[in-house]
Structure formats: C-alpha cells, structure tokens
Amino acid sequence: MTPSSSIASPGAAPAHDEHHDHHPSYLVDGTTIKSWLLTVDHKRIGIMFLFWVLLFFLVGGIFALLIRVELLTPGPTIMDAMTYNRTFTLHGLVMIFLFMIPAIPAVFGNFMLPLMLGAKDVAFPRLNLLSLYIYLGGALLALWGMLNGGLDTGWTFYAPYSTHTTTTVAPVLFGAFIIGFSSIVTGINFIVTVHTMRAPGITWFKMPLFVWAIYATSCIQVLATPVIGLLLVLVTVENLFGFGLFDPARGGDPVLFQHLFWFYSHPAVYIMVLPAFGVMSEIVSAFSRKNIFGYRAVAYSSLGIAFVGFFAWGHHMFVSGQSTFAGGLFGVLSMLVGVFTAIKVFNWVGTVYKGAVDFKTPFAYFCGFLFFTVFGGMTGIGLATTSLDIPWHDTYFVVAHFHFIMVGATIMAFLAALHYWFPKMFGRTYHEGWGLVSAALIILGFNATFIPQFLLGNNGMPRRYYEYPERFQALNVASTAGASLLAFGFLIIAMYLTYALFFGKVAGKNPWRSKGYEWLTESPPPTHNFVGPQPTYPEEPHFYVDPKKAEVPDAV
Amino acid sequence: MQSSASTADGTVAPVPRLAMHFASLEVQNHAARLGMWLFLATEILLFAGLFVCYGVYRFLFPEAWAACSRSLDLTLGTVNTIVLITSSLTAALAVHYAKEGKNKMVAVQILLTLAMAIGFLVIKYFEYAHKFHIGTLPGRYYFYEGIQLPGAPLYFTVYFCATALHGLHVVIGMIVLGFSMVRALKRGDFGPNNYTQVELGSMYWHLVDLVWIFLFPLLYLV
Ligand code: HEM
Ligand SMILES: [Cu+2]
C-alpha cells in the first residue's frame, strides 16, 4: 500500500525475498516444518488444504480411471463385482467429501476471504487450524476403513443395505461424520468473519461476489451438516448393534433415511457449486474488464439458491413411493433453483457482452463452466419432471447430469481459481500457452467422458453395474477414452504449475490488473496481509471504468 | 499483555488480550458470541434429526408410542427436569458474578451447577439400569414382555439415542464449565471486561437444558 513497498515487489522473488526484511511474505515468514504445521495464518492453512485436497483428488481420480477401465468391456475386465462396488464407493466418497466440498471454500475461501474483506485474518484463526486437522483425521479414518474391509454401499449409504452389509461401515461413516465437523467449523468461522471483520468502507454491498458465495455456502454448511452428522451416527450404531431405525424387518423406515440423507445431500450439491459460481463471478468480471452486470441480483441469487436448496430434496425420491402430490411439489421447487441459477447465467453473459475480453486460461475455464452449468442445469430440469425421471432414475443419465453440473462446474471453477489466484498465492506466473492447451484438453475430455453417459442412460444402462449388454460397449469405450484425455490434461497442469512454482516469472502485485480487493496487497501477501496502514476501499470491488481502457487500479 | 482495570468491589481484574486481527475488544466479544450462537444452532439441528425420527415413528406406531411412554418413570423424569432447570439458573448466576468480578461466587455457582449435573446423571443411571433389567431396550435387544406392540423396540431406540446424545452433551457442558471454574479459582480472571468465557459456557449449558425441555414432554408425557 505504501508506494515504496509496491515498488519493491515487482523485482522480488518470493522464495528468497530480500526486499522486505520487516515484512516477509507469508511463504517465507518462518520456514521450519513446525511453523507450517502449527500456523494460524489463514493463507498457510489455505495452502495446506490445497495440498491435501489435491492429493485426495489424485486418489479419487485414480479410482475413477479404474472404474472406467473396468467398464471397457461388457464382462469382467480387471476386477470382480465386489471390488467394483468398493471402487466406486471409494471414488464417490473421496471425491465428494474430501475433494469437492472443501476444495474451493477451504482453499480459496481461506486464502482470499480475509484479503477481500481487508482483514488480517479470519475471526477464529486457531479454530481454522483445528478444522484442517479434523478434516485430516476424519479423512484418514475413512480411508483406513476403506482399505481395511472396504465399504460397498456407494456414497449415499442407502439403508437398509448399509445397516446390514458386513463390510466396514463404522470407521468410514464415522470418518465422514468427523469431516462434517470440519465443514461446520469452517462455515461458522466464515460467517462470523464476514459479519465482524469487514474493513471500514466495505459494506455488505461492497463485498466481492466471491465473498457472497462463500457466505451463502457457509450458511448451508451450518444448517445442513448436523442433520447428516446425526444420520451417519445412527446408521453406524444400527449397523453395529441392530437398533432397527431404518430396517423394515424391525419396523424401521428406509425412506426416512432417504429423507434425512437428501435433506443434507441435496443442499450439499450447492455447497459444491455455489463457491464455483462465486469464483466465476470474479473471473468473468476481471477478464471482461467490466463491472459485474447486476451485482445485487448475483449476490441475492446465491442466498436464494441456498434457501430453496433446502426444499428440493424430495426430487431424489420420486420413485420411492412418495405421493404424486409431493413429487410434483418437489419437482416445482427444484426448478426454482434453476431459476436462480439462470439469473446468474444471464448476469455473467451480460457482463461479457461488450466487455474487452482478455482470453486467458481462467477465462477459458469460464467458457467451459458456462457450457457445463447450462447443459447440466437443463438436464436437471428434465430430471425434476417426474414423468421423465421415472425412466431416467438410477441410470447413467443421472450420473452424467450430476457430473456435468457438479463436477464439471466445480472443476472448471477450481482450475480457474487456481490459475487466476496462482500469482497472488505464490508470487509467480505460469506459462499461458500450456494453460490454454490443457484447458482445451480438459474441457474436451470432460465432454467426451460424460456426453456418452447421457446417451447410455437414456438407452437404459443402470448406474453402479459392472457388467452390461454388448450394445452399450461403444459408448462406454468412448467415455473411457474421454476420461484418459481428462487425466492427460491434469497431468500437464500438474507439470507446468509445479515448474511455475519454482521457476515461473515473478508476478508482481497485480498481474491481471484486476480490480478485486485481494490484489491491493503484495503477491504473495505478507503475514498479516498488509504492510503499513490499512488500504481504503473507495470503489466497488468489480469497478472498471471503461472496459476498453485497461487501466491499472491505483492502490490507495 | 494483560492490562488491568478496577472492578466494583475494588479488586483488580485483568482485561483479556485483544487478538491482533480484531479491531476492538467489543468486536472480539461480538465475534465469540456470534460464533457460539451459530454453533448452538447446529446443535439444535443435530437433535432435530432425532425429533424427526420420533415424529415419524410416533405417527406410524401410535399405540406402541403411548404404551412405552407410560412405562417410563414420570417421577424420576420430573425430578431430573427440575434439577436441570435449577442448574441453568446457577449457570446464569455464574455469568452475573463474573460480570461483577466476584470470582469466588463464580466458582461457587459453577460448582452448584456441576453438582446438579452429576445428580442428573445419577438419576439417569438408575433409569437406564432399570431398563436394562426389565429389557426395554433398542431394536434387537428388546425383551420386555409387558409391551408386545410393533414399534415398541423402535421407541426405545429413539429413547436411548436421544437421551444418550443428551447425556453426552451434559458431560461436555460439565467439562466446559469446569474449565471456567478452575480459571476463576486459580487466576481470578473474570471481571466486567472479561466474562465471555463464562458466558459462552453458560450459553452451552442453557442449550443442554433446552434440549431436555423438549425431550422430557416428548418422551415422558405425550
Ligand atoms: C446446480 C447444481 C446441481 C448439482 C450440483 C446437482 C447435483 C446432483 C447430483 C449429485 C445428483 C445425483 C445424486 C445421486 O443419486 O448420487 C443429482 C440428481 C438429481 N438432480 Fe441435480 N444438481 C444440480 C442442479 C439440479 C437442478 C437445477 C435440478 C432441477 C431443476 C436438478 C434435479 C435433479 C434430480 C431430479 C435428480 C435425481 C435424479 C434421479 O436420481 O433420478 N438438479 N443432482
Ligand atoms: Cu438434488
């Protein structure tokens, strides 16, 4: 913020930063292992989350490839039926609970939220560190269970199967329960941070849209997670002791399980996509060099999605014997979510319109994201129509739907965020050419993987089967080919980003010339986020005066 | 790190340290309280899941529910309710004295609260022991001859899950309050500017109380 410090930064290399003897970047302020493991700095905690989240993504990804290889041929290919069940369960659990839910909030939320609010840290820094270790503890417990006995229920743990299976239910479910705590703690921390830590000048409607999205996500996390926490405990207890709560043989009601499960897990899908929406709002504005079109509509629609998301869970139970009236009602309420999402989509498109588009890697991911969201969302409307859901239910159509919208949108946003904020986090830039190439590969690979699955489902291939009739083979081979392309794309990213981490060009304070508040400080930021007096915030966060003049914001 | 301020009765009470990332003590305490409120909301939602189970099965098995409910010992339940409500009062008094910097009284009030909590658990123990004896137990362990209605084992599944989860919260609450008691005795820390810890502990205790106030009528009365 002080002129001298901003002049010093462009030449400064992050790893051996000699210029700020008094304000070293958070990366080099303490280099012992202990200074990382016991840090309460939200930025370091974010980086540690990044490490673990990527590791679990790798694990989940390897299992995804194993599934796809198994499905290459109609009969058994590389594993037996039981192993297949365990493989897709592990894939689903790891991807959902260990990657998708924490990915954007725990990594980028942690790193960016305080910077975007002009705060020195989150409200409860030690709780923040605790949430990392709770997450790790739960993850290791669950993985240990998966490898010793292996759960075979799928990530939905449907009762009464899950209360009877002899595979290791207890450690896995309990692990998921513990991870839920981490999610709750992070959510509480972010909500309190937004309420109490905004710098003078940052009013509610001057908060960056990413903050709004994380705020709405945190509300869902806090409201929904306890319910599934309880449910996981009940299922564990029932599996161990035969309490009979969800076992029809003892008078229990398995549909009650489904209600409680989807009461969390439907909103949970918005825990995964809302942060993605937030990232995209930042990126579309930064790379169109325009203020976001309809800021308030975008902010409110996040809250709207968070709210109606709680009333849509019944659409997972259209074929469970619920009344036609309930089915119709849940269908309509689900479509309401589509309306709120459409508001965002129109606003993003409106932002790009007549903007000065700077087609960099994050923007490439935005394009992919827009396609996956719109296409995936439309198939959701289809599924929410009860008469259409009856043939599609539990087929590959559903698998393709949720991979498109949930995985597609979230991965696009995760990668976009990783590229957009890479210079802020590590002070270096990556190679733009490789960025674009891998983005193209990934978007192509994604489509090639999941479009065949829409067709498979529509032709009647059920999900979670490991053998299938001859006539489904061509599409399955296409899907596996797409998955390989996808994996190849990730490999390239891993290589050039690792290279950039050590040898990339020094980024300087604001390489994108973005107007986001997080760019007002150094890259990488010093330990307490700002050097000298606190920055002031006279302008809105997405304020570009004239898109055609790519003017550099002056940090006040 | 700790500066001092005088309290009403002339003793010197330390002021809590202001963490570097907060603008002022007020904001810091506000954040702590807001965080606690949110946490308590999640706790209520945790129990809400059980209440849903209760409601659904009560609807499915009305007779079994009525019969099982009558099999509980209403006297013991009522005594426990009174014990717990009284303990909530002493917990609130602890906050009151903490604000005045009367650390001894804080410790005394918390001690009373803890004593009642133990009383509650002892009574609960006798109730549990009786059930283990006659066989009104969850699910497949149910062997009570007195009530042979479909759904009766489920009632006791709900009963045990709910009361055990509540009991766990009682124990956690005791630990939380116990910490404040030790602090009040050893360091005499609390005063007009520094009572957040007692306040948060007492808020947690009120939750434990509140949950019981729902559980008692649902399980014992209706
Ligand atoms: C915006 C983000 C969305 C995400 C992340 C998402 C995610 C998912 C997921 C993960 C599943 C499958 C769960 C499973 O059985 O394993 C699913 C199923 C479903 N989704 Fe979505 N969805 C989204 C939007 C929508 C919308 C807008 C609608 C309706 C208008 C919708 C309607 C449905 C329906 C009806 C099913 C159940 C299909 C079946 O099991 O037969 N979804 N979604
Ligand atoms: Cu859903």
Short mmCIF file of N, CA and C in Angstrom, two decimals, chain A residues 175-281:
data_model
loop_
_atom_site.label_atom_id
_atom_site.label_comp_id
_atom_site.label_asym_id
_atom_site.label_seq_id
_atom_site.Cartn_x
_atom_site.Cartn_y
_atom_site.Cartn_z
N GLY A 175 -15.73 -41.51 10.05
CA GLY A 175 -14.80 -40.58 9.42
C GLY A 175 -15.55 -39.46 8.71
N ALA A 176 -16.61 -39.83 7.99
CA ALA A 176 -17.39 -38.81 7.29
C ALA A 176 -18.04 -37.87 8.30
N PHE A 177 -18.46 -38.42 9.42
CA PHE A 177 -19.06 -37.60 10.47
C PHE A 177 -18.07 -36.56 10.98
N ILE A 178 -16.83 -37.01 11.20
CA ILE A 178 -15.80 -36.09 11.69
C ILE A 178 -15.51 -35.00 10.66
N ILE A 179 -15.46 -35.40 9.39
CA ILE A 179 -15.22 -34.41 8.35
C ILE A 179 -16.33 -33.37 8.34
N GLY A 180 -17.54 -33.83 8.64
CA GLY A 180 -18.66 -32.90 8.73
C GLY A 180 -18.40 -31.81 9.75
N PHE A 181 -17.78 -32.18 10.86
CA PHE A 181 -17.44 -31.18 11.88
C PHE A 181 -16.53 -30.11 11.31
N SER A 182 -15.56 -30.55 10.54
CA SER A 182 -14.62 -29.61 9.94
C SER A 182 -15.39 -28.61 9.07
N SER A 183 -16.35 -29.16 8.34
CA SER A 183 -17.16 -28.33 7.46
C SER A 183 -17.96 -27.31 8.27
N ILE A 184 -18.55 -27.76 9.39
CA ILE A 184 -19.33 -26.85 10.23
C ILE A 184 -18.43 -25.76 10.81
N VAL A 185 -17.28 -26.18 11.30
CA VAL A 185 -16.38 -25.21 11.94
C VAL A 185 -15.93 -24.15 10.93
N THR A 186 -15.57 -24.60 9.73
CA THR A 186 -15.17 -23.64 8.70
C THR A 186 -16.32 -22.71 8.38
N GLY A 187 -17.52 -23.27 8.27
CA GLY A 187 -18.69 -22.45 7.95
C GLY A 187 -18.92 -21.38 8.99
N ILE A 188 -18.90 -21.77 10.26
CA ILE A 188 -19.12 -20.81 11.35
C ILE A 188 -18.05 -19.72 11.29
N ASN A 189 -16.82 -20.15 11.09
CA ASN A 189 -15.72 -19.20 11.05
C ASN A 189 -15.93 -18.16 9.94
N PHE A 190 -16.32 -18.61 8.78
CA PHE A 190 -16.51 -17.67 7.66
C PHE A 190 -17.68 -16.74 7.91
N ILE A 191 -18.77 -17.26 8.44
CA ILE A 191 -19.93 -16.39 8.69
C ILE A 191 -19.54 -15.30 9.67
N VAL A 192 -18.89 -15.70 10.77
CA VAL A 192 -18.51 -14.70 11.77
C VAL A 192 -17.50 -13.72 11.17
N THR A 193 -16.60 -14.21 10.35
CA THR A 193 -15.62 -13.32 9.72
C THR A 193 -16.31 -12.26 8.88
N VAL A 194 -17.27 -12.70 8.07
CA VAL A 194 -17.96 -11.74 7.21
C VAL A 194 -18.71 -10.72 8.07
N HIS A 195 -19.29 -11.17 9.17
CA HIS A 195 -20.06 -10.24 10.00
C HIS A 195 -19.18 -9.26 10.77
N THR A 196 -18.01 -9.72 11.22
CA THR A 196 -17.28 -8.86 12.15
C THR A 196 -15.97 -8.31 11.63
N MET A 197 -15.46 -8.81 10.52
CA MET A 197 -14.09 -8.45 10.16
C MET A 197 -13.99 -7.54 8.93
N ARG A 198 -15.10 -7.08 8.40
CA ARG A 198 -15.01 -6.24 7.20
C ARG A 198 -14.29 -4.93 7.54
N ALA A 199 -13.36 -4.55 6.68
CA ALA A 199 -12.63 -3.30 6.91
C ALA A 199 -13.59 -2.14 6.77
N PRO A 200 -13.27 -1.02 7.45
CA PRO A 200 -14.12 0.15 7.28
C PRO A 200 -14.22 0.48 5.80
N GLY A 201 -15.41 0.73 5.32
CA GLY A 201 -15.57 1.04 3.89
C GLY A 201 -16.14 -0.13 3.11
N ILE A 202 -15.97 -1.35 3.62
CA ILE A 202 -16.55 -2.48 2.90
C ILE A 202 -17.91 -2.78 3.50
N THR A 203 -18.94 -2.24 2.89
CA THR A 203 -20.29 -2.52 3.35
C THR A 203 -20.72 -3.85 2.75
N TRP A 204 -21.90 -4.32 3.17
CA TRP A 204 -22.37 -5.61 2.64
C TRP A 204 -22.40 -5.59 1.13
N PHE A 205 -22.83 -4.49 0.57
CA PHE A 205 -22.95 -4.48 -0.89
C PHE A 205 -21.70 -3.96 -1.58
N LYS A 206 -20.63 -3.90 -0.83
CA LYS A 206 -19.34 -3.69 -1.49
C LYS A 206 -18.45 -4.92 -1.32
N MET A 207 -19.03 -6.00 -0.82
CA MET A 207 -18.24 -7.22 -0.70
C MET A 207 -18.07 -7.85 -2.08
N PRO A 208 -16.91 -8.36 -2.36
CA PRO A 208 -16.74 -9.08 -3.63
C PRO A 208 -17.73 -10.25 -3.72
N LEU A 209 -18.10 -10.62 -4.93
CA LEU A 209 -19.13 -11.65 -5.08
C LEU A 209 -18.65 -13.02 -4.61
N PHE A 210 -17.36 -13.23 -4.66
CA PHE A 210 -16.85 -14.50 -4.13
C PHE A 210 -17.18 -14.61 -2.63
N VAL A 211 -17.07 -13.48 -1.94
CA VAL A 211 -17.40 -13.49 -0.51
C VAL A 211 -18.88 -13.81 -0.30
N TRP A 212 -19.72 -13.23 -1.12
CA TRP A 212 -21.15 -13.53 -1.02
C TRP A 212 -21.40 -15.02 -1.20
N ALA A 213 -20.73 -15.58 -2.19
CA ALA A 213 -20.96 -17.00 -2.47
C ALA A 213 -20.48 -17.86 -1.31
N ILE A 214 -19.32 -17.53 -0.76
CA ILE A 214 -18.81 -18.32 0.36
C ILE A 214 -19.73 -18.15 1.57
N TYR A 215 -20.25 -16.94 1.73
CA TYR A 215 -21.16 -16.70 2.85
C TYR A 215 -22.41 -17.57 2.73
N ALA A 216 -22.99 -17.60 1.54
CA ALA A 216 -24.19 -18.42 1.34
C ALA A 216 -23.85 -19.90 1.54
N THR A 217 -22.70 -20.31 1.04
CA THR A 217 -22.29 -21.70 1.21
C THR A 217 -22.16 -22.04 2.68
N SER A 218 -21.54 -21.14 3.43
CA SER A 218 -21.35 -21.40 4.85
C SER A 218 -22.69 -21.56 5.55
N CYS A 219 -23.66 -20.76 5.16
CA CYS A 219 -25.00 -20.90 5.77
C CYS A 219 -25.53 -22.31 5.53
N ILE A 220 -25.39 -22.81 4.31
CA ILE A 220 -25.88 -24.17 4.04
C ILE A 220 -25.10 -25.17 4.89
N GLN A 221 -23.80 -24.99 4.94
CA GLN A 221 -22.99 -25.95 5.69
C GLN A 221 -23.44 -26.02 7.14
N VAL A 222 -23.67 -24.85 7.72
CA VAL A 222 -24.03 -24.82 9.13
C VAL A 222 -25.41 -25.42 9.36
N LEU A 223 -26.31 -25.20 8.43
CA LEU A 223 -27.69 -25.67 8.64
C LEU A 223 -27.89 -27.13 8.26
N ALA A 224 -27.16 -27.62 7.28
CA ALA A 224 -27.46 -28.97 6.80
C ALA A 224 -26.57 -30.04 7.40
N THR A 225 -25.31 -29.72 7.64
CA THR A 225 -24.36 -30.75 8.05
C THR A 225 -24.75 -31.48 9.34
N PRO A 226 -25.27 -30.77 10.37
CA PRO A 226 -25.59 -31.51 11.59
C PRO A 226 -26.58 -32.64 11.35
N VAL A 227 -27.50 -32.45 10.42
CA VAL A 227 -28.51 -33.48 10.18
C VAL A 227 -27.86 -34.74 9.63
N ILE A 228 -26.96 -34.57 8.68
CA ILE A 228 -26.33 -35.79 8.15
C ILE A 228 -25.36 -36.36 9.18
N GLY A 229 -24.79 -35.49 10.01
CA GLY A 229 -23.92 -35.99 11.07
C GLY A 229 -24.67 -36.98 11.94
N LEU A 230 -25.85 -36.55 12.37
CA LEU A 230 -26.68 -37.43 13.19
C LEU A 230 -27.00 -38.71 12.44
N LEU A 231 -27.36 -38.56 11.18
CA LEU A 231 -27.77 -39.72 10.39
C LEU A 231 -26.63 -40.73 10.29
N LEU A 232 -25.42 -40.23 10.06
CA LEU A 232 -24.28 -41.13 9.93
C LEU A 232 -24.07 -41.90 11.23
N VAL A 233 -24.24 -41.20 12.35
CA VAL A 233 -24.07 -41.88 13.63
C VAL A 233 -25.15 -42.94 13.80
N LEU A 234 -26.39 -42.60 13.45
CA LEU A 234 -27.48 -43.56 13.61
C LEU A 234 -27.23 -44.80 12.75
N VAL A 235 -26.78 -44.60 11.52
CA VAL A 235 -26.54 -45.76 10.65
C VAL A 235 -25.40 -46.61 11.20
N THR A 236 -24.36 -45.94 11.70
CA THR A 236 -23.24 -46.69 12.27
C THR A 236 -23.72 -47.54 13.43
N VAL A 237 -24.46 -46.90 14.34
CA VAL A 237 -24.94 -47.61 15.52
C VAL A 237 -25.84 -48.76 15.10
N GLU A 238 -26.67 -48.48 14.12
CA GLU A 238 -27.59 -49.52 13.68
C GLU A 238 -26.83 -50.69 13.06
N ASN A 239 -25.81 -50.37 12.29
CA ASN A 239 -25.03 -51.44 11.67
C ASN A 239 -24.30 -52.27 12.73
N LEU A 240 -23.82 -51.60 13.76
CA LEU A 240 -23.07 -52.32 14.78
C LEU A 240 -23.98 -53.10 15.73
N PHE A 241 -25.11 -52.48 16.10
CA PHE A 241 -25.91 -53.06 17.18
C PHE A 241 -27.31 -53.49 16.78
N GLY A 242 -27.70 -53.24 15.52
CA GLY A 242 -29.04 -53.66 15.12
C GLY A 242 -30.16 -52.94 15.84
N PHE A 243 -30.12 -51.61 15.85
CA PHE A 243 -31.16 -50.85 16.54
C PHE A 243 -32.47 -50.78 15.75
N GLY A 244 -32.40 -51.02 14.46
CA GLY A 244 -33.63 -51.17 13.69
C GLY A 244 -34.30 -49.90 13.21
N LEU A 245 -33.62 -48.75 13.32
CA LEU A 245 -34.29 -47.49 12.97
C LEU A 245 -34.64 -47.43 11.49
N PHE A 246 -33.79 -47.97 10.64
CA PHE A 246 -34.05 -47.89 9.20
C PHE A 246 -34.23 -49.25 8.57
N ASP A 247 -34.49 -50.24 9.42
CA ASP A 247 -34.57 -51.61 8.93
C ASP A 247 -36.02 -52.05 8.90
N PRO A 248 -36.58 -52.24 7.71
CA PRO A 248 -38.00 -52.58 7.64
C PRO A 248 -38.33 -53.86 8.40
N ALA A 249 -37.37 -54.78 8.51
CA ALA A 249 -37.64 -56.02 9.23
C ALA A 249 -37.95 -55.75 10.71
N ARG A 250 -37.47 -54.62 11.24
CA ARG A 250 -37.76 -54.29 12.63
C ARG A 250 -38.75 -53.14 12.74
N GLY A 251 -39.46 -52.89 11.68
CA GLY A 251 -40.45 -51.82 11.73
C GLY A 251 -39.90 -50.47 11.32
N GLY A 252 -38.58 -50.39 11.06
CA GLY A 252 -37.98 -49.11 10.69
C GLY A 252 -38.35 -48.72 9.26
N ASP A 253 -37.99 -47.50 8.90
CA ASP A 253 -38.44 -46.96 7.63
C ASP A 253 -37.25 -46.49 6.80
N PRO A 254 -36.88 -47.24 5.75
CA PRO A 254 -35.73 -46.82 4.95
C PRO A 254 -35.96 -45.52 4.20
N VAL A 255 -37.21 -45.21 3.92
CA VAL A 255 -37.46 -43.95 3.21
C VAL A 255 -37.15 -42.76 4.12
N LEU A 256 -37.34 -42.96 5.43
CA LEU A 256 -36.95 -41.90 6.37
C LEU A 256 -35.46 -41.62 6.24
N PHE A 257 -34.69 -42.69 6.09
CA PHE A 257 -33.26 -42.49 5.85
C PHE A 257 -33.05 -41.59 4.65
N GLN A 258 -33.76 -41.91 3.58
CA GLN A 258 -33.56 -41.12 2.35
C GLN A 258 -33.91 -39.66 2.56
N HIS A 259 -35.00 -39.43 3.31
CA HIS A 259 -35.37 -38.03 3.56
C HIS A 259 -34.26 -37.31 4.30
N LEU A 260 -33.79 -37.93 5.38
CA LEU A 260 -32.76 -37.26 6.16
C LEU A 260 -31.48 -37.12 5.35
N PHE A 261 -31.16 -38.15 4.57
CA PHE A 261 -29.93 -38.09 3.78
C PHE A 261 -30.00 -36.96 2.76
N TRP A 262 -31.08 -36.90 2.02
CA TRP A 262 -31.13 -35.89 0.95
C TRP A 262 -31.41 -34.51 1.49
N PHE A 263 -31.94 -34.44 2.71
CA PHE A 263 -32.09 -33.11 3.30
C PHE A 263 -30.73 -32.44 3.41
N TYR A 264 -29.69 -33.23 3.70
CA TYR A 264 -28.34 -32.68 3.65
C TYR A 264 -27.81 -32.70 2.23
N SER A 265 -27.91 -33.86 1.59
CA SER A 265 -27.09 -34.06 0.41
C SER A 265 -27.60 -33.30 -0.79
N HIS A 266 -28.89 -32.95 -0.81
CA HIS A 266 -29.24 -32.05 -1.89
C HIS A 266 -28.63 -30.67 -1.68
N PRO A 267 -28.83 -30.03 -0.53
CA PRO A 267 -28.11 -28.76 -0.32
C PRO A 267 -26.60 -28.92 -0.49
N ALA A 268 -26.08 -30.11 -0.16
CA ALA A 268 -24.63 -30.30 -0.28
C ALA A 268 -24.16 -30.08 -1.70
N VAL A 269 -25.01 -30.40 -2.68
CA VAL A 269 -24.54 -30.17 -4.04
C VAL A 269 -24.35 -28.67 -4.28
N TYR A 270 -25.11 -27.86 -3.56
CA TYR A 270 -24.90 -26.41 -3.69
C TYR A 270 -23.71 -25.96 -2.88
N ILE A 271 -23.38 -26.72 -1.81
CA ILE A 271 -22.13 -26.42 -1.11
C ILE A 271 -20.98 -26.54 -2.11
N MET A 272 -21.15 -27.46 -3.07
CA MET A 272 -20.07 -27.64 -4.03
C MET A 272 -20.13 -26.62 -5.17
N VAL A 273 -21.32 -26.27 -5.64
CA VAL A 273 -21.33 -25.38 -6.81
C VAL A 273 -21.39 -23.89 -6.47
N LEU A 274 -21.97 -23.52 -5.33
CA LEU A 274 -22.05 -22.08 -5.04
C LEU A 274 -20.68 -21.41 -5.01
N PRO A 275 -19.70 -22.00 -4.34
CA PRO A 275 -18.37 -21.37 -4.40
C PRO A 275 -17.87 -21.27 -5.83
N ALA A 276 -18.20 -22.28 -6.64
CA ALA A 276 -17.79 -22.23 -8.05
C ALA A 276 -18.42 -21.02 -8.72
N PHE A 277 -19.70 -20.80 -8.44
CA PHE A 277 -20.36 -19.62 -9.01
C PHE A 277 -19.65 -18.34 -8.58
N GLY A 278 -19.23 -18.33 -7.31
CA GLY A 278 -18.55 -17.15 -6.78
C GLY A 278 -17.24 -16.89 -7.51
N VAL A 279 -16.47 -17.94 -7.70
CA VAL A 279 -15.20 -17.79 -8.42
C VAL A 279 -15.46 -17.21 -9.80
N MET A 280 -16.48 -17.76 -10.46
CA MET A 280 -16.74 -17.33 -11.83
C MET A 280 -17.17 -15.87 -11.91
N SER A 281 -17.91 -15.42 -10.89
CA SER A 281 -18.29 -14.01 -10.90
C SER A 281 -17.05 -13.12 -10.87
#
